[in-house]
Amino acid sequence: GGSSNEWFQPFQLEAGLTVGKGNTLSVSTKGKAINFTLGTSYYPLSAPSNEDPVKPSADLRSLPLVFAGYGLAVPNVGYDDYAGIDVTGKAVLIFSHEPQERGSNSRLNGTRPVQQTTLAAKASVARSHGAKMLLIIGDPTHKTDDAPYALFGSDPDAEDHVIPVLRIRRAEAQPLIDAWQLEAVAKQIDGDLMPRSRELTDAKVDYVEFLAKNRRMVRNVIGVLPGNDPTRAKESIVIGAHYDHVGLGGRLSVSPERTGEIHNGADDNASGTASIIEIARAAVTDRSRFPRTLVFVAFAGEERGLLGSAFYASQPRMPIDGTIAMLNLDMVGRANGSVDVSGLEAAPSMEADFAAAVKASGATLKARSVILSTGARWRQMGVPGEDTYRNKGVAYCPHCDGPLFKGK
């Protein structure tokens, strides 16, 4: 278990919400109000921290409302929905997605989504401009609003981006969209990529929220194999895999409509967990090959935002400045003869090592780019972090991710 002589590294995370009584959302314009219903016509994507569902986690009255396009600020391409508008102390209304997302020649990264289109990024930029809350409506360029509104009733959960962030059903909001002519505005933005943000005159938002975060204790599992060279044992290599999955589905599943069914996680990520156990077993039997210390970590809480790896990094068993590399194994059970690796651009010296290992195994190596991953978190700390995955061409089925091998 390392210097602390313990296998487990406990930490606390937030998982799910307790819903109190009295949750209300009303948006009015020119004296006419539309009332929305929690779990039917709106649900929270982000809820402020709160310990008691009897006490309001948000109580916002008569907030002025500002329309801010798609809620994006992408300075490297000169696009900013917040330029020239003041949202301080106000509610902000934006579209989901991003403009020109089907245009291969779009300045916004072609058909690939820009990083600023994530929920965290949109909430962060709204908050940084002083917004009190963020309302998101499905982009009118998409025919259907397929957000899982009813899912909140069976699996109440939300992220925490400090301010309330709500997804509003387009059907119920259609009278507002028509009154403000936002469908036409969306088409204009999509056509010329020019922001058209503005304050919505006479519009007000009232929102009261009674939601409390449920806190759970989980733990990383850590094993340390000291290096056999006294001068190099102070350096370490972390070999990790997350052992959590998404339970019975819910908002963290890519198939939220299958909530209630067991999501086994055989490939994602029992395969990676089994791999690090086997690597550790083999390493122990041949310690002479490893002058540096090997740290094996099975991370908890990664599906909820890379929480386990973040906690380990804050309290590492071996100093981060002496960690020369991190290898993360994720969904490696259905490789089908091909291995995808991300992060080589941050550590090109390791590419030859990967290529040699893959060649010896008879598989093929393919580099890929992954924005959000365990390895990416380590790369942000200056440690070469590589993520090894199954072949991207192999279909992934979260709710049917059952046993990889059958038989006795």
mmCIF file of C-alpha atoms in Angstrom:
data_model
loop_
_atom_site.group_PDB
_atom_site.id
_atom_site.type_symbol
_atom_site.label_atom_id
_atom_site.label_comp_id
_atom_site.label_asym_id
_atom_site.label_seq_id
_atom_site.Cartn_x
_atom_site.Cartn_y
_atom_site.Cartn_z
ATOM 1 C CA GLY A 1 0.000 0.000 0.000
ATOM 2 C CA GLY A 2 2.946 2.416 -0.046
ATOM 3 C CA SER A 3 4.474 4.681 2.590
ATOM 4 C CA SER A 4 1.194 5.058 4.473
ATOM 5 C CA ASN A 5 0.931 1.253 4.536
ATOM 6 C CA GLU A 6 -2.734 1.463 3.533
ATOM 7 C CA TRP A 7 -4.358 0.128 0.416
ATOM 8 C CA PHE A 8 -7.255 2.572 0.486
ATOM 9 C CA GLN A 9 -7.366 6.319 -0.069
ATOM 10 C CA PRO A 10 -10.857 7.497 0.976
ATOM 11 C CA PHE A 11 -12.433 10.727 -0.217
ATOM 12 C CA GLN A 12 -15.896 12.240 -0.404
ATOM 13 C CA LEU A 13 -17.889 13.022 -3.520
ATOM 14 C CA GLU A 14 -21.337 14.354 -4.356
ATOM 15 C CA ALA A 15 -23.665 11.825 -5.951
ATOM 16 C CA GLY A 16 -27.291 12.647 -6.591
ATOM 17 C CA LEU A 17 -29.725 15.140 -5.090
ATOM 18 C CA THR A 18 -32.419 15.170 -2.455
ATOM 19 C CA VAL A 19 -35.353 17.144 -3.847
ATOM 20 C CA GLY A 20 -37.282 19.306 -1.432
ATOM 21 C CA LYS A 21 -40.681 20.936 -1.882
ATOM 22 C CA GLY A 22 -41.391 24.301 -3.468
ATOM 23 C CA ASN A 23 -39.223 24.221 -6.612
ATOM 24 C CA THR A 24 -40.561 26.808 -9.067
ATOM 25 C CA LEU A 25 -39.458 28.460 -12.309
ATOM 26 C CA SER A 26 -41.325 31.258 -14.039
ATOM 27 C CA VAL A 27 -40.302 33.338 -17.054
ATOM 28 C CA SER A 28 -42.408 36.356 -17.968
ATOM 29 C CA THR A 29 -42.437 38.923 -20.735
ATOM 30 C CA LYS A 30 -44.725 41.923 -21.083
ATOM 31 C CA GLY A 31 -46.756 40.791 -18.090
ATOM 32 C CA LYS A 32 -47.423 37.234 -19.348
ATOM 33 C CA ALA A 33 -45.738 34.421 -17.410
ATOM 34 C CA ILE A 34 -44.934 30.831 -18.320
ATOM 35 C CA ASN A 35 -44.513 28.465 -15.389
ATOM 36 C CA PHE A 36 -42.282 25.436 -15.813
ATOM 37 C CA THR A 37 -42.466 22.140 -13.898
ATOM 38 C CA LEU A 38 -39.423 20.395 -12.462
ATOM 39 C CA GLY A 39 -38.797 17.035 -14.138
ATOM 40 C CA THR A 40 -41.320 17.758 -16.894
ATOM 41 C CA SER A 41 -40.476 21.024 -18.613
ATOM 42 C CA TYR A 42 -37.169 21.852 -16.945
ATOM 43 C CA TYR A 43 -34.431 20.245 -14.866
ATOM 44 C CA PRO A 44 -31.166 21.458 -13.320
ATOM 45 C CA LEU A 45 -27.876 20.750 -15.057
ATOM 46 C CA SER A 46 -26.072 22.538 -12.231
ATOM 47 C CA ALA A 47 -27.241 23.156 -8.688
ATOM 48 C CA PRO A 48 -25.369 25.183 -6.056
ATOM 49 C CA SER A 49 -24.053 23.322 -3.024
ATOM 50 C CA ASN A 50 -26.640 22.879 -0.290
ATOM 51 C CA GLU A 51 -26.878 20.523 2.679
ATOM 52 C CA ASP A 52 -30.553 20.803 3.616
ATOM 53 C CA PRO A 53 -33.450 20.321 1.159
ATOM 54 C CA VAL A 54 -35.711 22.345 3.463
ATOM 55 C CA LYS A 55 -33.556 25.425 2.868
ATOM 56 C CA PRO A 56 -33.461 26.972 -0.629
ATOM 57 C CA SER A 57 -30.286 26.369 -2.585
ATOM 58 C CA ALA A 58 -31.318 29.289 -4.803
ATOM 59 C CA ASP A 59 -33.888 32.044 -4.390
ATOM 60 C CA LEU A 60 -33.781 34.451 -7.317
ATOM 61 C CA ARG A 61 -36.568 36.971 -7.873
ATOM 62 C CA SER A 62 -37.363 39.269 -10.783
ATOM 63 C CA LEU A 63 -34.036 38.824 -12.528
ATOM 64 C CA PRO A 64 -33.668 40.711 -15.830
ATOM 65 C CA LEU A 65 -33.082 38.319 -18.715
ATOM 66 C CA VAL A 66 -30.367 38.605 -21.369
ATOM 67 C CA PHE A 67 -30.133 36.514 -24.535
ATOM 68 C CA ALA A 68 -26.504 35.490 -25.176
ATOM 69 C CA GLY A 69 -26.662 33.393 -28.329
ATOM 70 C CA TYR A 70 -24.944 30.065 -27.769
ATOM 71 C CA GLY A 71 -23.145 31.221 -24.634
ATOM 72 C CA LEU A 72 -19.715 30.915 -26.230
ATOM 73 C CA ALA A 73 -16.510 32.886 -25.888
ATOM 74 C CA VAL A 74 -13.894 31.566 -28.333
ATOM 75 C CA PRO A 75 -11.242 34.279 -28.551
ATOM 76 C CA ASN A 76 -8.894 32.452 -30.927
ATOM 77 C CA VAL A 77 -11.517 32.675 -33.704
ATOM 78 C CA GLY A 78 -12.921 36.059 -32.713
ATOM 79 C CA TYR A 79 -16.332 34.820 -31.557
ATOM 80 C CA ASP A 80 -17.815 36.084 -28.273
ATOM 81 C CA ASP A 81 -21.518 35.973 -27.404
ATOM 82 C CA TYR A 82 -20.837 38.174 -24.357
ATOM 83 C CA ALA A 83 -19.142 41.016 -26.188
ATOM 84 C CA GLY A 84 -20.967 44.315 -25.729
ATOM 85 C CA ILE A 85 -23.587 43.101 -23.243
ATOM 86 C CA ASP A 86 -23.860 43.379 -19.467
ATOM 87 C CA VAL A 87 -25.162 40.271 -17.687
ATOM 88 C CA THR A 88 -24.108 41.238 -14.155
ATOM 89 C CA GLY A 89 -26.787 40.206 -11.665
ATOM 90 C CA LYS A 90 -29.038 38.898 -14.444
ATOM 91 C CA ALA A 91 -30.290 35.613 -15.841
ATOM 92 C CA VAL A 92 -28.791 34.535 -19.159
ATOM 93 C CA LEU A 93 -30.653 32.584 -21.841
ATOM 94 C CA ILE A 94 -28.631 30.616 -24.416
ATOM 95 C CA PHE A 95 -28.986 27.851 -26.998
ATOM 96 C CA SER A 96 -27.463 24.409 -26.590
ATOM 97 C CA HIS A 97 -24.743 23.199 -28.972
ATOM 98 C CA GLU A 98 -22.865 25.724 -31.114
ATOM 99 C CA PRO A 99 -23.477 27.519 -34.429
ATOM 100 C CA GLN A 100 -22.308 26.014 -37.723
ATOM 101 C CA GLU A 101 -21.668 22.652 -36.091
ATOM 102 C CA ARG A 102 -22.488 20.860 -39.334
ATOM 103 C CA GLY A 103 -20.201 23.059 -41.430
ATOM 104 C CA SER A 104 -16.842 21.460 -42.181
ATOM 105 C CA ASN A 105 -15.379 24.895 -43.004
ATOM 106 C CA SER A 106 -16.659 26.627 -39.866
ATOM 107 C CA ARG A 107 -14.130 28.698 -37.923
ATOM 108 C CA LEU A 108 -15.442 26.902 -34.840
ATOM 109 C CA ASN A 109 -13.346 23.772 -35.409
ATOM 110 C CA GLY A 110 -15.369 22.530 -38.396
ATOM 111 C CA THR A 111 -17.750 19.732 -37.496
ATOM 112 C CA ARG A 112 -15.906 18.929 -34.262
ATOM 113 C CA PRO A 113 -17.269 20.708 -31.173
ATOM 114 C CA VAL A 114 -15.062 23.341 -29.605
ATOM 115 C CA GLN A 115 -14.123 22.814 -25.968
ATOM 116 C CA GLN A 116 -16.066 25.970 -25.048
ATOM 117 C CA THR A 117 -19.341 24.247 -25.928
ATOM 118 C CA THR A 118 -19.245 21.988 -22.857
ATOM 119 C CA LEU A 119 -21.640 22.656 -20.000
ATOM 120 C CA ALA A 120 -18.774 23.501 -17.662
ATOM 121 C CA ALA A 121 -17.334 26.028 -20.110
ATOM 122 C CA LYS A 122 -20.672 27.726 -20.813
ATOM 123 C CA ALA A 123 -21.480 27.939 -17.110
ATOM 124 C CA SER A 124 -18.016 29.259 -16.332
ATOM 125 C CA VAL A 125 -18.104 32.060 -18.893
ATOM 126 C CA ALA A 126 -21.601 33.120 -17.790
ATOM 127 C CA ARG A 127 -20.508 33.166 -14.155
ATOM 128 C CA SER A 128 -17.303 35.059 -14.969
ATOM 129 C CA HIS A 129 -19.424 37.823 -16.495
ATOM 130 C CA GLY A 130 -21.517 38.095 -13.330
ATOM 131 C CA ALA A 131 -24.616 36.112 -14.339
ATOM 132 C CA LYS A 132 -26.833 34.860 -11.510
ATOM 133 C CA MET A 133 -28.192 31.875 -13.451
ATOM 134 C CA LEU A 134 -28.083 30.260 -16.875
ATOM 135 C CA LEU A 135 -31.080 28.981 -18.871
ATOM 136 C CA ILE A 136 -30.454 26.651 -21.814
ATOM 137 C CA ILE A 137 -32.944 25.940 -24.602
ATOM 138 C CA GLY A 138 -32.402 23.362 -27.325
ATOM 139 C CA ASP A 139 -30.800 24.866 -30.418
ATOM 140 C CA PRO A 140 -33.635 25.555 -32.919
ATOM 141 C CA THR A 141 -31.485 24.199 -35.776
ATOM 142 C CA HIS A 142 -32.123 20.750 -34.260
ATOM 143 C CA LYS A 143 -35.593 19.419 -35.007
ATOM 144 C CA THR A 144 -36.073 17.607 -31.723
ATOM 145 C CA ASP A 145 -35.388 18.553 -28.124
ATOM 146 C CA ASP A 146 -34.137 15.229 -26.798
ATOM 147 C CA ALA A 147 -32.901 16.327 -23.381
ATOM 148 C CA PRO A 148 -33.908 13.763 -20.692
ATOM 149 C CA TYR A 149 -36.357 15.896 -18.679
ATOM 150 C CA ALA A 150 -38.235 12.975 -17.127
ATOM 151 C CA LEU A 151 -34.990 11.314 -16.050
ATOM 152 C CA PHE A 152 -34.640 13.820 -13.224
ATOM 153 C CA GLY A 153 -37.653 12.281 -11.498
ATOM 154 C CA SER A 154 -36.063 8.840 -11.275
ATOM 155 C CA ASP A 155 -32.437 9.888 -10.938
ATOM 156 C CA PRO A 156 -32.161 13.443 -9.555
ATOM 157 C CA ASP A 157 -28.616 14.606 -10.104
ATOM 158 C CA ALA A 158 -26.728 17.692 -11.250
ATOM 159 C CA GLU A 159 -23.250 19.102 -11.494
ATOM 160 C CA ASP A 160 -22.066 22.059 -9.439
ATOM 161 C CA HIS A 161 -20.951 25.098 -11.407
ATOM 162 C CA VAL A 162 -21.722 27.531 -8.554
ATOM 163 C CA ILE A 163 -24.758 29.111 -10.257
ATOM 164 C CA PRO A 164 -28.015 27.367 -11.202
ATOM 165 C CA VAL A 165 -27.988 26.092 -14.796
ATOM 166 C CA LEU A 166 -31.358 24.894 -16.097
ATOM 167 C CA ARG A 167 -32.363 23.057 -19.255
ATOM 168 C CA ILE A 168 -35.816 24.248 -20.425
ATOM 169 C CA ARG A 169 -38.050 22.230 -22.711
ATOM 170 C CA ARG A 170 -38.416 23.974 -26.029
ATOM 171 C CA ALA A 171 -42.090 23.081 -26.464
ATOM 172 C CA GLU A 172 -43.141 24.916 -23.287
ATOM 173 C CA ALA A 173 -40.768 27.808 -24.064
ATOM 174 C CA GLN A 174 -41.984 28.175 -27.651
ATOM 175 C CA PRO A 175 -44.215 31.200 -26.923
ATOM 176 C CA LEU A 176 -41.159 32.989 -25.540
ATOM 177 C CA ILE A 177 -39.000 31.909 -28.473
ATOM 178 C CA ASP A 178 -41.644 33.260 -30.855
ATOM 179 C CA ALA A 179 -42.095 36.517 -28.931
ATOM 180 C CA TRP A 180 -38.352 37.185 -29.056
ATOM 181 C CA GLN A 181 -37.949 35.758 -32.604
ATOM 182 C CA LEU A 182 -35.074 33.577 -31.465
ATOM 183 C CA GLU A 183 -35.447 30.944 -34.184
ATOM 184 C CA ALA A 184 -34.702 33.571 -36.808
ATOM 185 C CA VAL A 185 -31.780 34.814 -34.732
ATOM 186 C CA ALA A 186 -30.377 31.281 -34.477
ATOM 187 C CA LYS A 187 -30.468 30.908 -38.246
ATOM 188 C CA GLN A 188 -28.696 34.257 -38.681
ATOM 189 C CA ILE A 189 -25.932 33.300 -36.261
ATOM 190 C CA ASP A 190 -25.605 29.907 -37.892
ATOM 191 C CA GLY A 191 -25.325 31.615 -41.262
ATOM 192 C CA ASP A 192 -22.647 34.258 -40.681
ATOM 193 C CA LEU A 193 -21.209 33.398 -37.250
ATOM 194 C CA MET A 194 -21.933 36.868 -35.912
ATOM 195 C CA PRO A 195 -23.182 37.159 -32.292
ATOM 196 C CA ARG A 196 -26.578 38.820 -31.811
ATOM 197 C CA SER A 197 -26.875 38.990 -28.038
ATOM 198 C CA ARG A 198 -29.232 41.476 -26.424
ATOM 199 C CA GLU A 199 -31.207 42.202 -23.285
ATOM 200 C CA LEU A 200 -34.776 40.931 -23.542
ATOM 201 C CA THR A 201 -36.818 43.990 -22.647
ATOM 202 C CA ASP A 202 -39.560 43.481 -20.061
ATOM 203 C CA ALA A 203 -38.452 39.858 -19.458
ATOM 204 C CA LYS A 204 -38.069 38.603 -15.887
ATOM 205 C CA VAL A 205 -37.126 35.286 -14.307
ATOM 206 C CA ASP A 206 -38.212 33.983 -10.896
ATOM 207 C CA TYR A 207 -36.559 30.831 -9.639
ATOM 208 C CA VAL A 208 -36.681 29.047 -6.289
ATOM 209 C CA GLU A 209 -34.779 25.817 -5.777
ATOM 210 C CA PHE A 210 -34.820 23.323 -2.900
ATOM 211 C CA LEU A 211 -32.125 20.801 -3.762
ATOM 212 C CA ALA A 212 -29.510 19.264 -1.472
ATOM 213 C CA LYS A 213 -26.381 17.380 -2.517
ATOM 214 C CA ASN A 214 -26.009 13.767 -1.375
ATOM 215 C CA ARG A 215 -22.456 13.052 -0.230
ATOM 216 C CA ARG A 216 -20.845 9.620 -0.418
ATOM 217 C CA MET A 217 -17.537 8.238 0.803
ATOM 218 C CA VAL A 218 -15.575 6.312 -1.826
ATOM 219 C CA ARG A 219 -11.924 5.283 -2.102
ATOM 220 C CA ASN A 220 -9.057 4.857 -4.480
ATOM 221 C CA VAL A 221 -7.133 1.599 -4.174
ATOM 222 C CA ILE A 222 -3.349 1.990 -4.272
ATOM 223 C CA GLY A 223 -0.429 -0.426 -4.410
ATOM 224 C CA VAL A 224 3.213 0.647 -4.524
ATOM 225 C CA LEU A 225 6.095 -1.483 -5.818
ATOM 226 C CA PRO A 226 9.366 0.198 -4.769
ATOM 227 C CA GLY A 227 12.008 0.509 -7.463
ATOM 228 C CA ASN A 228 15.077 -1.752 -7.189
ATOM 229 C CA ASP A 229 17.593 1.033 -7.876
ATOM 230 C CA PRO A 230 18.167 3.194 -4.777
ATOM 231 C CA THR A 231 19.116 6.216 -6.892
ATOM 232 C CA ARG A 232 16.101 5.976 -9.219
ATOM 233 C CA ALA A 233 13.457 4.626 -6.838
ATOM 234 C CA LYS A 234 12.538 8.212 -5.950
ATOM 235 C CA GLU A 235 11.133 8.495 -9.457
ATOM 236 C CA SER A 236 7.805 6.823 -10.119
ATOM 237 C CA ILE A 237 5.482 5.701 -12.877
ATOM 238 C CA VAL A 238 1.757 5.634 -12.146
ATOM 239 C CA ILE A 239 -0.278 2.883 -13.793
ATOM 240 C CA GLY A 240 -3.983 3.458 -13.312
ATOM 241 C CA ALA A 241 -7.526 2.594 -14.299
ATOM 242 C CA HIS A 242 -10.900 3.688 -12.989
ATOM 243 C CA TYR A 243 -12.983 0.958 -11.403
ATOM 244 C CA ASP A 244 -16.227 2.923 -11.109
ATOM 245 C CA HIS A 245 -18.966 2.915 -13.755
ATOM 246 C CA VAL A 246 -22.462 4.416 -13.848
ATOM 247 C CA GLY A 247 -24.492 1.965 -11.757
ATOM 248 C CA LEU A 248 -28.070 1.916 -13.024
ATOM 249 C CA GLY A 249 -27.429 4.586 -15.624
ATOM 250 C CA GLY A 250 -28.898 8.036 -15.239
ATOM 251 C CA ARG A 251 -27.467 11.298 -16.509
ATOM 252 C CA LEU A 252 -23.921 9.915 -16.667
ATOM 253 C CA SER A 253 -24.912 7.185 -19.107
ATOM 254 C CA VAL A 254 -24.798 7.760 -22.853
ATOM 255 C CA SER A 255 -28.068 5.793 -22.901
ATOM 256 C CA PRO A 256 -30.096 7.622 -20.235
ATOM 257 C CA GLU A 257 -33.290 6.106 -21.605
ATOM 258 C CA ARG A 258 -32.056 2.773 -20.165
ATOM 259 C CA THR A 259 -31.921 4.129 -16.618
ATOM 260 C CA GLY A 260 -32.824 1.405 -14.136
ATOM 261 C CA GLU A 261 -30.930 -1.297 -16.002
ATOM 262 C CA ILE A 262 -27.623 -2.485 -14.582
ATOM 263 C CA HIS A 263 -24.692 -0.978 -16.468
ATOM 264 C CA ASN A 264 -22.140 -3.689 -15.766
ATOM 265 C CA GLY A 265 -19.061 -1.913 -17.047
ATOM 266 C CA ALA A 266 -17.164 -5.029 -18.120
ATOM 267 C CA ASP A 267 -15.196 -3.104 -20.714
ATOM 268 C CA ASP A 268 -15.648 0.317 -19.092
ATOM 269 C CA ASN A 269 -13.745 -0.300 -16.992
ATOM 270 C CA ALA A 270 -13.385 -3.739 -15.413
ATOM 271 C CA SER A 271 -11.042 -4.471 -18.317
ATOM 272 C CA GLY A 272 -8.646 -1.701 -17.311
ATOM 273 C CA THR A 273 -8.904 -2.627 -13.635
ATOM 274 C CA ALA A 274 -8.112 -6.276 -14.372
ATOM 275 C CA SER A 275 -5.216 -5.142 -16.537
ATOM 276 C CA ILE A 276 -3.475 -3.175 -13.790
ATOM 277 C CA ILE A 277 -3.943 -6.088 -11.373
ATOM 278 C CA GLU A 278 -2.281 -8.418 -13.857
ATOM 279 C CA ILE A 279 0.501 -5.925 -14.618
ATOM 280 C CA ALA A 280 1.159 -5.578 -10.889
ATOM 281 C CA ARG A 281 1.247 -9.345 -10.437
ATOM 282 C CA ALA A 282 3.734 -9.731 -13.274
ATOM 283 C CA ALA A 283 5.875 -6.841 -12.022
ATOM 284 C CA VAL A 284 6.171 -8.339 -8.548
ATOM 285 C CA THR A 285 7.518 -11.590 -9.999
ATOM 286 C CA ASP A 286 10.188 -9.763 -12.011
ATOM 287 C CA ARG A 287 11.161 -6.743 -9.913
ATOM 288 C CA SER A 288 14.672 -6.546 -11.362
ATOM 289 C CA ARG A 289 13.200 -4.946 -14.500
ATOM 290 C CA PHE A 290 11.950 -1.886 -12.647
ATOM 291 C CA PRO A 291 14.537 0.561 -11.280
ATOM 292 C CA ARG A 292 11.809 3.159 -10.689
ATOM 293 C CA THR A 293 8.907 2.820 -8.290
ATOM 294 C CA LEU A 294 5.612 1.664 -9.784
ATOM 295 C CA VAL A 295 2.402 3.059 -8.316
ATOM 296 C CA PHE A 296 -0.766 1.147 -9.224
ATOM 297 C CA VAL A 297 -4.008 3.060 -8.663
ATOM 298 C CA ALA A 298 -7.599 1.957 -9.186
ATOM 299 C CA PHE A 299 -9.487 5.261 -9.253
ATOM 300 C CA ALA A 300 -13.001 5.868 -7.934
ATOM 301 C CA GLY A 301 -15.227 8.720 -9.071
ATOM 302 C CA GLU A 302 -13.771 9.163 -12.554
ATOM 303 C CA GLU A 303 -17.137 8.909 -14.299
ATOM 304 C CA ARG A 304 -18.320 11.853 -12.201
ATOM 305 C CA GLY A 305 -15.546 14.142 -13.418
ATOM 306 C CA LEU A 306 -12.125 12.532 -12.886
ATOM 307 C CA LEU A 307 -12.527 12.966 -9.137
ATOM 308 C CA GLY A 308 -10.408 10.026 -8.040
ATOM 309 C CA SER A 309 -7.366 11.013 -10.067
ATOM 310 C CA ALA A 310 -7.745 14.625 -8.895
ATOM 311 C CA PHE A 311 -7.795 13.522 -5.262
ATOM 312 C CA TYR A 312 -4.788 11.270 -5.742
ATOM 313 C CA ALA A 313 -2.896 14.124 -7.367
ATOM 314 C CA SER A 314 -3.638 16.283 -4.325
ATOM 315 C CA GLN A 315 -2.337 13.574 -1.964
ATOM 316 C CA PRO A 316 0.029 11.391 -4.012
ATOM 317 C CA ARG A 317 1.874 8.429 -2.530
ATOM 318 C CA MET A 318 4.949 9.520 -4.489
ATOM 319 C CA PRO A 319 5.702 13.201 -5.211
ATOM 320 C CA ILE A 320 4.224 14.512 -8.440
ATOM 321 C CA ASP A 321 7.475 16.256 -9.353
ATOM 322 C CA GLY A 322 9.146 12.856 -9.303
ATOM 323 C CA THR A 323 6.448 11.158 -11.361
ATOM 324 C CA ILE A 324 7.861 10.771 -14.837
ATOM 325 C CA ALA A 325 4.823 9.219 -16.532
ATOM 326 C CA MET A 326 1.240 8.072 -16.038
ATOM 327 C CA LEU A 327 -0.326 5.237 -18.041
ATOM 328 C CA ASN A 328 -4.127 5.037 -17.899
ATOM 329 C CA LEU A 329 -5.956 1.924 -19.099
ATOM 330 C CA ASP A 330 -9.569 2.493 -20.096
ATOM 331 C CA MET A 331 -11.845 0.158 -22.070
ATOM 332 C CA VAL A 332 -9.112 -2.179 -23.283
ATOM 333 C CA GLY A 333 -11.192 -5.367 -23.237
ATOM 334 C CA ARG A 334 -12.435 -5.208 -26.819
ATOM 335 C CA ALA A 335 -9.303 -3.994 -28.561
ATOM 336 C CA ASN A 336 -9.952 -6.234 -31.592
ATOM 337 C CA GLY A 337 -6.271 -6.191 -32.502
ATOM 338 C CA SER A 338 -5.867 -2.430 -32.347
ATOM 339 C CA VAL A 339 -4.888 -0.053 -29.545
ATOM 340 C CA ASP A 340 -5.724 3.663 -29.503
ATOM 341 C CA VAL A 341 -3.472 5.913 -27.422
ATOM 342 C CA SER A 342 -3.949 9.581 -26.584
ATOM 343 C CA GLY A 343 -1.391 11.931 -25.101
ATOM 344 C CA LEU A 344 1.594 11.023 -27.257
ATOM 345 C CA GLU A 345 1.760 14.620 -28.450
ATOM 346 C CA ALA A 346 2.701 15.593 -24.889
ATOM 347 C CA ALA A 347 5.377 12.908 -24.612
ATOM 348 C CA PRO A 348 6.690 12.054 -28.092
ATOM 349 C CA SER A 349 9.625 10.180 -26.557
ATOM 350 C CA MET A 350 7.177 7.523 -25.378
ATOM 351 C CA GLU A 351 5.773 6.850 -28.825
ATOM 352 C CA ALA A 352 8.703 4.590 -29.754
ATOM 353 C CA ASP A 353 8.166 2.581 -26.557
ATOM 354 C CA PHE A 354 4.471 2.149 -27.334
ATOM 355 C CA ALA A 355 5.215 1.194 -30.927
ATOM 356 C CA ALA A 356 7.718 -1.451 -29.815
ATOM 357 C CA ALA A 357 5.316 -2.937 -27.282
ATOM 358 C CA VAL A 358 2.435 -3.009 -29.745
ATOM 359 C CA LYS A 359 4.617 -4.576 -32.425
ATOM 360 C CA ALA A 360 5.684 -7.321 -30.030
ATOM 361 C CA SER A 361 2.034 -8.084 -29.292
ATOM 362 C CA GLY A 362 1.030 -8.177 -32.955
ATOM 363 C CA ALA A 363 -1.523 -5.383 -32.572
ATOM 364 C CA THR A 364 -1.635 -1.980 -34.270
ATOM 365 C CA LEU A 365 -1.180 1.454 -32.708
ATOM 366 C CA LYS A 366 -3.299 4.498 -33.437
ATOM 367 C CA ALA A 367 -2.978 7.931 -31.853
ATOM 368 C CA ARG A 368 -6.122 9.794 -30.853
ATOM 369 C CA SER A 369 -6.932 13.081 -29.199
ATOM 370 C CA VAL A 370 -9.012 13.096 -26.018
ATOM 371 C CA ILE A 371 -9.855 16.354 -24.224
ATOM 372 C CA LEU A 372 -11.316 14.932 -21.016
ATOM 373 C CA SER A 373 -9.566 11.881 -19.577
ATOM 374 C CA THR A 374 -7.535 10.689 -16.621
ATOM 375 C CA GLY A 375 -4.334 10.999 -18.635
ATOM 376 C CA ALA A 376 -5.286 14.522 -19.712
ATOM 377 C CA ARG A 377 -5.522 15.601 -16.074
ATOM 378 C CA TRP A 378 -1.960 14.427 -15.507
ATOM 379 C CA ARG A 379 -0.764 16.191 -18.643
ATOM 380 C CA GLN A 380 -2.185 19.414 -17.221
ATOM 381 C CA MET A 381 0.140 18.939 -14.233
ATOM 382 C CA GLY A 382 3.146 18.544 -16.514
ATOM 383 C CA VAL A 383 3.352 14.745 -16.195
ATOM 384 C CA PRO A 384 3.323 12.759 -19.463
ATOM 385 C CA GLY A 385 -0.018 10.983 -19.267
ATOM 386 C CA GLU A 386 -1.061 8.391 -21.809
ATOM 387 C CA ASP A 387 -4.586 6.952 -22.187
ATOM 388 C CA THR A 388 -4.865 3.508 -23.754
ATOM 389 C CA TYR A 389 -8.252 2.536 -25.213
ATOM 390 C CA ARG A 390 -9.975 -0.080 -27.289
ATOM 391 C CA ASN A 391 -10.089 0.452 -31.039
ATOM 392 C CA LYS A 392 -12.384 3.455 -31.562
ATOM 393 C CA GLY A 393 -14.102 1.527 -34.357
ATOM 394 C CA VAL A 394 -15.451 -1.067 -31.914
ATOM 395 C CA ALA A 395 -19.031 -0.247 -30.946
ATOM 396 C CA TYR A 396 -19.647 0.768 -27.335
ATOM 397 C CA CYS A 397 -22.875 -0.252 -25.639
ATOM 398 C CA PRO A 398 -23.004 1.038 -22.039
ATOM 399 C CA HIS A 399 -26.133 -0.780 -20.872
ATOM 400 C CA CYS A 400 -25.091 -4.100 -22.444
ATOM 401 C CA ASP A 401 -21.414 -3.904 -21.438
ATOM 402 C CA GLY A 402 -21.529 -7.386 -19.938
ATOM 403 C CA PRO A 403 -18.976 -10.179 -19.550
ATOM 404 C CA LEU A 404 -16.147 -10.091 -22.070
ATOM 405 C CA PHE A 405 -15.545 -13.821 -21.807
ATOM 406 C CA LYS A 406 -18.082 -16.551 -21.347
ATOM 407 C CA GLY A 407 -17.678 -20.144 -20.280
ATOM 408 C CA LYS A 408 -16.005 -21.918 -17.407
#
